[in-house]
PDB file of C-alpha atoms in Angstrom:
ATOM      1  CA  UNK R   1      96.209  95.415  81.938  1.00 42.00           C
ATOM      2  CA  UNK R   2      97.765  94.784  82.696  1.00 40.00           C
ATOM      3  CA  UNK R   3      94.580  96.174  80.445  1.00 55.00           C
ATOM      4  CA  UNK R   4      96.243  94.763  83.688  1.00 46.00           C
ATOM      5  CA  UNK R   5      94.074  92.051  82.290  1.00 48.00           C
ATOM      6  CA  UNK R   6      93.917  92.498  80.946  1.00 42.00           C
ATOM      7  CA  UNK R   7      91.792  91.160  80.492  1.00 38.00           C
ATOM      8  CA  UNK R   8      92.650  91.435  76.224  1.00 35.00           C
ATOM      9  CA  UNK R   9      90.478  91.436  73.360  1.00 29.00           C
ATOM     10  CA  UNK R  10      76.306  88.620  62.277  1.00 24.00           C
ATOM     11  CA  UNK R  11      73.233  89.933  63.172  1.00 22.00           C
ATOM     12  CA  UNK R  12      70.068  89.308  61.221  1.00 22.00           C
ATOM     13  CA  UNK R  13      67.884  92.371  60.711  1.00 24.00           C
ATOM     14  CA  UNK R  14      65.278  92.792  63.409  1.00 28.00           C
ATOM     15  CA  UNK R  15      66.568  89.962  65.635  1.00 27.00           C
ATOM     16  CA  UNK R  16      69.035  89.608  68.463  1.00 27.00           C
ATOM     17  CA  UNK R  17      71.610  86.986  67.447  1.00 32.00           C
ATOM     18  CA  UNK R  18      71.080  83.549  68.937  1.00 33.00           C
ATOM     19  CA  UNK R  19      67.418  83.877  69.763  1.00 34.00           C
ATOM     20  CA  UNK R  20      63.966  85.057  68.809  1.00 35.00           C
ATOM     21  CA  UNK R  21      63.931  88.183  70.961  1.00 35.00           C
ATOM     22  CA  UNK R  22      63.073  91.283  68.986  1.00 37.00           C
ATOM     23  CA  UNK R  23      65.799  93.889  68.708  1.00 34.00           C
ATOM     24  CA  UNK R  24      65.244  97.082  70.749  1.00 34.00           C
ATOM     25  CA  UNK R  25      63.944 100.222  69.108  1.00 35.00           C
ATOM     26  CA  UNK R  26      66.783 102.675  68.447  1.00 36.00           C
ATOM     27  CA  UNK R  27      66.827 106.411  68.731  1.00 41.00           C
ATOM     28  CA  UNK R  28      68.578 108.043  65.800  1.00 39.00           C
ATOM     29  CA  UNK R  29      71.876 109.449  67.034  1.00 50.00           C
ATOM     30  CA  UNK R  30      73.887 109.155  63.803  1.00 55.00           C
ATOM     31  CA  UNK R  31      74.312 111.865  61.222  1.00 57.00           C
ATOM     32  CA  UNK R  32      73.827 111.177  57.514  1.00 52.00           C
ATOM     33  CA  UNK R  33      77.616 111.436  57.168  1.00 59.00           C
ATOM     34  CA  UNK R  34      78.011 108.592  59.680  1.00 61.00           C
ATOM     35  CA  UNK R  35      75.625 106.211  57.969  1.00 66.00           C
ATOM     36  CA  UNK R  36      75.411 107.436  54.378  1.00 66.00           C
ATOM     37  CA  UNK R  37      77.653 104.759  52.870  1.00 78.00           C
ATOM     38  CA  UNK R  38      76.274 101.865  54.886  1.00 83.00           C
ATOM     39  CA  UNK R  39      73.707  99.322  53.796  1.00 84.00           C
ATOM     40  CA  UNK R  40      70.439  99.117  55.695  1.00 87.00           C
ATOM     41  CA  UNK R  41      71.671  95.985  57.485  1.00 89.00           C
ATOM     42  CA  UNK R  42      74.909  97.703  58.488  1.00 88.00           C
ATOM     43  CA  UNK R  43      72.998 100.743  59.732  1.00 88.00           C
ATOM     44  CA  UNK R  44      70.828  98.508  61.882  1.00 90.00           C
ATOM     45  CA  UNK R  45      73.881  96.691  63.199  1.00 91.00           C
ATOM     46  CA  UNK R  46      75.716  99.898  64.105  1.00 91.00           C
ATOM     47  CA  UNK R  47      72.656 101.226  65.914  1.00 91.00           C
ATOM     48  CA  UNK R  48      72.386  97.970  67.834  1.00 93.00           C
ATOM     49  CA  UNK R  49      76.024  98.288  68.915  1.00 94.00           C
ATOM     50  CA  UNK R  50      75.453 101.898  69.950  1.00 94.00           C
ATOM     51  CA  UNK R  51      72.358 101.006  71.976  1.00 94.00           C
ATOM     52  CA  UNK R  52      74.223  98.242  73.823  1.00 94.00           C
ATOM     53  CA  UNK R  53      77.273 100.402  74.458  1.00 94.00           C
ATOM     54  CA  UNK R  54      75.082 103.089  76.002  1.00 94.00           C
ATOM     55  CA  UNK R  55      73.651 100.479  78.363  1.00 93.00           C
ATOM     56  CA  UNK R  56      77.133  99.284  79.309  1.00 93.00           C
ATOM     57  CA  UNK R  57      78.191 102.887  79.945  1.00 93.00           C
ATOM     58  CA  UNK R  58      75.559 103.207  82.662  1.00 93.00           C
ATOM     59  CA  UNK R  59      77.388 100.466  84.593  1.00 90.00           C
ATOM     60  CA  UNK R  60      80.726 102.330  84.524  1.00 89.00           C
ATOM     61  CA  UNK R  61      81.750 104.517  87.491  1.00 90.00           C
ATOM     62  CA  UNK R  62      80.237 108.025  87.234  1.00 90.00           C
ATOM     63  CA  UNK R  63      83.710 109.556  86.891  1.00 86.00           C
ATOM     64  CA  UNK R  64      84.157 107.780  83.558  1.00 88.00           C
ATOM     65  CA  UNK R  65      80.642 108.006  82.115  1.00 89.00           C
ATOM     66  CA  UNK R  66      81.157 111.581  80.918  1.00 88.00           C
ATOM     67  CA  UNK R  67      84.335 110.554  79.085  1.00 90.00           C
ATOM     68  CA  UNK R  68      82.414 107.749  77.366  1.00 91.00           C
ATOM     69  CA  UNK R  69      80.403 110.301  75.440  1.00 91.00           C
ATOM     70  CA  UNK R  70      77.768 109.492  72.823  1.00 92.00           C
ATOM     71  CA  UNK R  71      80.098 110.813  70.130  1.00 91.00           C
ATOM     72  CA  UNK R  72      82.910 108.453  71.148  1.00 92.00           C
ATOM     73  CA  UNK R  73      80.493 105.532  71.490  1.00 94.00           C
ATOM     74  CA  UNK R  74      79.261 106.235  67.953  1.00 92.00           C
ATOM     75  CA  UNK R  75      82.866 106.070  66.764  1.00 93.00           C
ATOM     76  CA  UNK R  76      83.329 102.805  68.651  1.00 95.00           C
ATOM     77  CA  UNK R  77      80.152 101.362  67.132  1.00 94.00           C
ATOM     78  CA  UNK R  78      81.380 102.128  63.626  1.00 92.00           C
ATOM     79  CA  UNK R  79      84.826 100.675  64.340  1.00 93.00           C
ATOM     80  CA  UNK R  80      83.198  97.359  65.313  1.00 93.00           C
ATOM     81  CA  UNK R  81      81.159  97.010  62.142  1.00 90.00           C
ATOM     82  CA  UNK R  82      83.300  94.538  60.161  1.00 88.00           C
ATOM     83  CA  UNK R  83      84.052  92.331  63.187  1.00 91.00           C
ATOM     84  CA  UNK R  84      87.831  92.781  62.996  1.00 93.00           C
ATOM     85  CA  UNK R  85      88.066  94.498  66.377  1.00 95.00           C
ATOM     86  CA  UNK R  86      86.211  91.651  68.091  1.00 95.00           C
ATOM     87  CA  UNK R  87      88.772  89.210  66.676  1.00 94.00           C
ATOM     88  CA  UNK R  88      91.679  91.445  67.684  1.00 95.00           C
ATOM     89  CA  UNK R  89      90.413  91.647  71.267  1.00 95.00           C
ATOM     90  CA  UNK R  90      90.032  87.868  71.457  1.00 94.00           C
ATOM     91  CA  UNK R  91      93.561  87.365  70.146  1.00 95.00           C
ATOM     92  CA  UNK R  92      94.987  89.936  72.564  1.00 94.00           C
ATOM     93  CA  UNK R  93      93.224  88.199  75.443  1.00 93.00           C
ATOM     94  CA  UNK R  94      94.669  84.815  74.415  1.00 95.00           C
ATOM     95  CA  UNK R  95      98.180  86.267  74.126  1.00 94.00           C
ATOM     96  CA  UNK R  96      97.857  87.969  77.506  1.00 94.00           C
ATOM     97  CA  UNK R  97      96.706  84.801  79.233  1.00 95.00           C
ATOM     98  CA  UNK R  98      99.598  82.801  77.784  1.00 96.00           C
ATOM     99  CA  UNK R  99     102.098  85.457  78.840  1.00 95.00           C
ATOM    100  CA  UNK R 100     100.628  85.748  82.335  1.00 95.00           C
ATOM    101  CA  UNK R 101     100.838  81.983  82.817  1.00 96.00           C
ATOM    102  CA  UNK R 102     104.452  82.053  81.663  1.00 96.00           C
ATOM    103  CA  UNK R 103     105.304  84.864  84.080  1.00 96.00           C
ATOM    104  CA  UNK R 104     103.525  83.110  86.947  1.00 96.00           C
ATOM    105  CA  UNK R 105     105.452  79.906  86.256  1.00 97.00           C
ATOM    106  CA  UNK R 106     108.695  81.867  86.192  1.00 96.00           C
ATOM    107  CA  UNK R 107     107.949  83.367  89.606  1.00 97.00           C
ATOM    108  CA  UNK R 108     106.872  80.025  91.051  1.00 97.00           C
ATOM    109  CA  UNK R 109     110.206  78.491  89.956  1.00 97.00           C
ATOM    110  CA  UNK R 110     112.086  81.236  91.773  1.00 97.00           C
ATOM    111  CA  UNK R 111     109.979  80.744  94.922  1.00 97.00           C
ATOM    112  CA  UNK R 112     110.499  76.972  94.751  1.00 98.00           C
ATOM    113  CA  UNK R 113     114.276  77.398  94.381  1.00 98.00           C
ATOM    114  CA  UNK R 114     114.289  79.734  97.385  1.00 97.00           C
ATOM    115  CA  UNK R 115     112.393  77.193  99.477  1.00 97.00           C
ATOM    116  CA  UNK R 116     114.913  74.483  98.561  1.00 97.00           C
ATOM    117  CA  UNK R 117     117.824  76.687  99.580  1.00 97.00           C
ATOM    118  CA  UNK R 118     116.216  77.391 102.946  1.00 97.00           C
ATOM    119  CA  UNK R 119     115.572  73.688 103.533  1.00 97.00           C
ATOM    120  CA  UNK R 120     119.151  72.809 102.606  1.00 97.00           C
ATOM    121  CA  UNK R 121     120.544  75.460 104.940  1.00 97.00           C
ATOM    122  CA  UNK R 122     118.321  74.337 107.827  1.00 96.00           C
ATOM    123  CA  UNK R 123     119.424  70.729 107.280  1.00 96.00           C
ATOM    124  CA  UNK R 124     123.092  71.715 107.280  1.00 96.00           C
ATOM    125  CA  UNK R 125     122.668  73.811 110.415  1.00 95.00           C
ATOM    126  CA  UNK R 126     121.041  70.893 112.183  1.00 94.00           C
ATOM    127  CA  UNK R 127     123.886  68.565 111.203  1.00 93.00           C
ATOM    128  CA  UNK R 128     126.512  71.076 112.346  1.00 90.00           C
ATOM    129  CA  UNK R 129     124.799  71.498 115.714  1.00 90.00           C
ATOM    130  CA  UNK R 130     124.606  67.726 116.138  1.00 89.00           C
ATOM    131  CA  UNK R 131     128.299  67.285 115.373  1.00 87.00           C
ATOM    132  CA  UNK R 132     129.196  70.007 117.877  1.00 81.00           C
ATOM    133  CA  UNK R 133     127.000  68.703 120.704  1.00 75.00           C
ATOM    134  CA  UNK R 134     130.063  67.437 122.565  1.00 75.00           C
ATOM    135  CA  UNK R 135     131.710  70.858 122.379  1.00 76.00           C
ATOM    136  CA  UNK R 136     129.265  72.934 124.388  1.00 76.00           C
ATOM    137  CA  UNK R 137     131.570  75.930 124.515  1.00 78.00           C
ATOM    138  CA  UNK R 138     131.317  76.218 120.684  1.00 80.00           C
ATOM    139  CA  UNK R 139     127.507  76.145 120.509  1.00 87.00           C
ATOM    140  CA  UNK R 140     126.821  79.871 121.220  1.00 89.00           C
ATOM    141  CA  UNK R 141     129.263  80.927 118.496  1.00 91.00           C
ATOM    142  CA  UNK R 142     127.876  78.354 116.051  1.00 92.00           C
ATOM    143  CA  UNK R 143     124.296  79.444 116.705  1.00 92.00           C
ATOM    144  CA  UNK R 144     125.283  83.071 116.145  1.00 94.00           C
ATOM    145  CA  UNK R 145     126.947  82.123 112.858  1.00 95.00           C
ATOM    146  CA  UNK R 146     123.820  80.224 111.821  1.00 96.00           C
ATOM    147  CA  UNK R 147     121.573  83.159 112.649  1.00 96.00           C
ATOM    148  CA  UNK R 148     123.752  85.535 110.624  1.00 96.00           C
ATOM    149  CA  UNK R 149     123.772  83.104 107.709  1.00 96.00           C
ATOM    150  CA  UNK R 150     119.987  82.787 107.922  1.00 96.00           C
ATOM    151  CA  UNK R 151     119.513  86.586 107.915  1.00 97.00           C
ATOM    152  CA  UNK R 152     121.926  87.010 105.014  1.00 97.00           C
ATOM    153  CA  UNK R 153     120.093  84.373 102.987  1.00 97.00           C
ATOM    154  CA  UNK R 154     116.698  85.901 103.749  1.00 97.00           C
ATOM    155  CA  UNK R 155     117.976  89.297 102.583  1.00 97.00           C
ATOM    156  CA  UNK R 156     119.469  87.835  99.409  1.00 97.00           C
ATOM    157  CA  UNK R 157     116.314  85.887  98.556  1.00 97.00           C
ATOM    158  CA  UNK R 158     114.136  88.947  99.207  1.00 97.00           C
ATOM    159  CA  UNK R 159     116.278  90.942  96.776  1.00 98.00           C
ATOM    160  CA  UNK R 160     116.020  88.182  94.171  1.00 97.00           C
ATOM    161  CA  UNK R 161     112.242  87.940  94.387  1.00 97.00           C
ATOM    162  CA  UNK R 162     111.979  91.741  94.280  1.00 97.00           C
ATOM    163  CA  UNK R 163     114.092  91.807  91.113  1.00 97.00           C
ATOM    164  CA  UNK R 164     111.949  89.018  89.621  1.00 97.00           C
ATOM    165  CA  UNK R 165     108.754  90.924  90.399  1.00 97.00           C
ATOM    166  CA  UNK R 166     110.162  94.104  88.875  1.00 97.00           C
ATOM    167  CA  UNK R 167     110.964  92.220  85.661  1.00 96.00           C
ATOM    168  CA  UNK R 168     107.441  90.769  85.631  1.00 96.00           C
ATOM    169  CA  UNK R 169     105.926  94.230  86.087  1.00 95.00           C
ATOM    170  CA  UNK R 170     107.994  95.544  83.173  1.00 95.00           C
ATOM    171  CA  UNK R 171     106.823  92.654  80.985  1.00 95.00           C
ATOM    172  CA  UNK R 172     103.199  93.267  81.980  1.00 94.00           C
ATOM    173  CA  UNK R 173     103.641  96.961  81.186  1.00 94.00           C
ATOM    174  CA  UNK R 174     104.951  95.948  77.765  1.00 94.00           C
ATOM    175  CA  UNK R 175     101.872  93.774  77.220  1.00 94.00           C
ATOM    176  CA  UNK R 176      99.674  96.786  77.972  1.00 94.00           C
ATOM    177  CA  UNK R 177     101.710  98.973  75.611  1.00 95.00           C
ATOM    178  CA  UNK R 178     101.484  96.369  72.843  1.00 95.00           C
ATOM    179  CA  UNK R 179      97.716  96.076  73.332  1.00 95.00           C
ATOM    180  CA  UNK R 180      97.296  99.848  73.245  1.00 96.00           C
ATOM    181  CA  UNK R 181      99.354 100.099  70.055  1.00 96.00           C
ATOM    182  CA  UNK R 182      97.431  97.284  68.358  1.00 96.00           C
ATOM    183  CA  UNK R 183      94.056  98.813  69.202  1.00 95.00           C
ATOM    184  CA  UNK R 184      95.240 102.260  68.147  1.00 95.00           C
ATOM    185  CA  UNK R 185      96.350 100.878  64.781  1.00 95.00           C
ATOM    186  CA  UNK R 186      92.880  99.337  64.434  1.00 93.00           C
ATOM    187  CA  UNK R 187      91.457 102.871  64.899  1.00 92.00           C
ATOM    188  CA  UNK R 188      89.539 101.951  68.057  1.00 94.00           C
ATOM    189  CA  UNK R 189      88.481 105.082  69.988  1.00 94.00           C
ATOM    190  CA  UNK R 190      90.140 105.825  73.361  1.00 94.00           C
ATOM    191  CA  UNK R 191      93.285 103.886  72.478  1.00 96.00           C
ATOM    192  CA  UNK R 192      96.767 105.330  72.387  1.00 95.00           C
ATOM    193  CA  UNK R 193     100.003 104.277  74.056  1.00 96.00           C
ATOM    194  CA  UNK R 194      99.799 105.814  77.531  1.00 95.00           C
ATOM    195  CA  UNK R 195     100.701 104.996  81.110  1.00 92.00           C
ATOM    196  CA  UNK R 196      98.289 107.528  82.584  1.00 93.00           C
ATOM    197  CA  UNK R 197      95.892 105.759  84.992  1.00 92.00           C
ATOM    198  CA  UNK R 198      92.854 107.663  83.672  1.00 92.00           C
ATOM    199  CA  UNK R 199      93.638 106.672  80.080  1.00 93.00           C
ATOM    200  CA  UNK R 200      94.167 103.041  81.049  1.00 94.00           C
ATOM    201  CA  UNK R 201      90.895 102.927  83.003  1.00 93.00           C
ATOM    202  CA  UNK R 202      88.937 104.231  80.008  1.00 94.00           C
ATOM    203  CA  UNK R 203      90.660 101.642  77.817  1.00 95.00           C
ATOM    204  CA  UNK R 204      89.824  98.868  80.291  1.00 93.00           C
ATOM    205  CA  UNK R 205      86.138  99.852  80.223  1.00 93.00           C
ATOM    206  CA  UNK R 206      86.243  99.967  76.411  1.00 94.00           C
ATOM    207  CA  UNK R 207      87.788  96.482  76.219  1.00 94.00           C
ATOM    208  CA  UNK R 208      85.127  95.134  78.570  1.00 92.00           C
ATOM    209  CA  UNK R 209      82.420  96.718  76.444  1.00 94.00           C
ATOM    210  CA  UNK R 210      83.853  95.148  73.284  1.00 95.00           C
ATOM    211  CA  UNK R 211      84.203  91.740  74.962  1.00 93.00           C
ATOM    212  CA  UNK R 212      80.598  91.805  76.200  1.00 92.00           C
ATOM    213  CA  UNK R 213      79.289  93.015  72.868  1.00 92.00           C
ATOM    214  CA  UNK R 214      81.323  90.370  71.056  1.00 89.00           C
ATOM    215  CA  UNK R 215      79.689  87.694  73.207  1.00 87.00           C
ATOM    216  CA  UNK R 216      76.241  89.193  72.620  1.00 81.00           C
ATOM    217  CA  UNK R 217      76.509  89.045  68.829  1.00 77.00           C
ATOM    218  CA  UNK R 218      78.072  85.605  68.494  1.00 69.00           C
TER     219      UNK R 218
END
């Protein structure tokens, strides 16, 4: 994100999708209010999500495990039930990858243009030195002029690449903000528009969980 990243974004009863392995036995951590309106298949599916999310939580840094509480993971499990969030995450990831490639190409064009300008200047300096070889008394002054020109160009190019990188960072920040807003609108727990590092880290872990779970249930 960007989420970094960012990187953005059906189960038969009794079976893990895509194989014959039996589904794990679930502890009951949902209240009747959580599950009351769900079918038996949906209840089983939500419990499977919850069980997997708890396993993923154990792999997160200890500082974040407490924030990924059972209550929030239950909310996340329920938000995943109809599959919409999995699709949203995949679409966000595709959009992010396209944007990152575009930004990388933009930076590479700037770097390539800078290289060409340096080559052109070096070629011109060489030609000027060659044409002044018979005027030895002019060479020290010419070399000093060349050195100043080289330093001035290096400074100018450094400022240009710095400005380019700042624009890229702003665009990446906007990608993160757009992802946060989209996930918040989808009522996914932990998501709100924020630039706080701790919020973004929790969101990154949540996205990874959803991506892994989406792969597991395909």
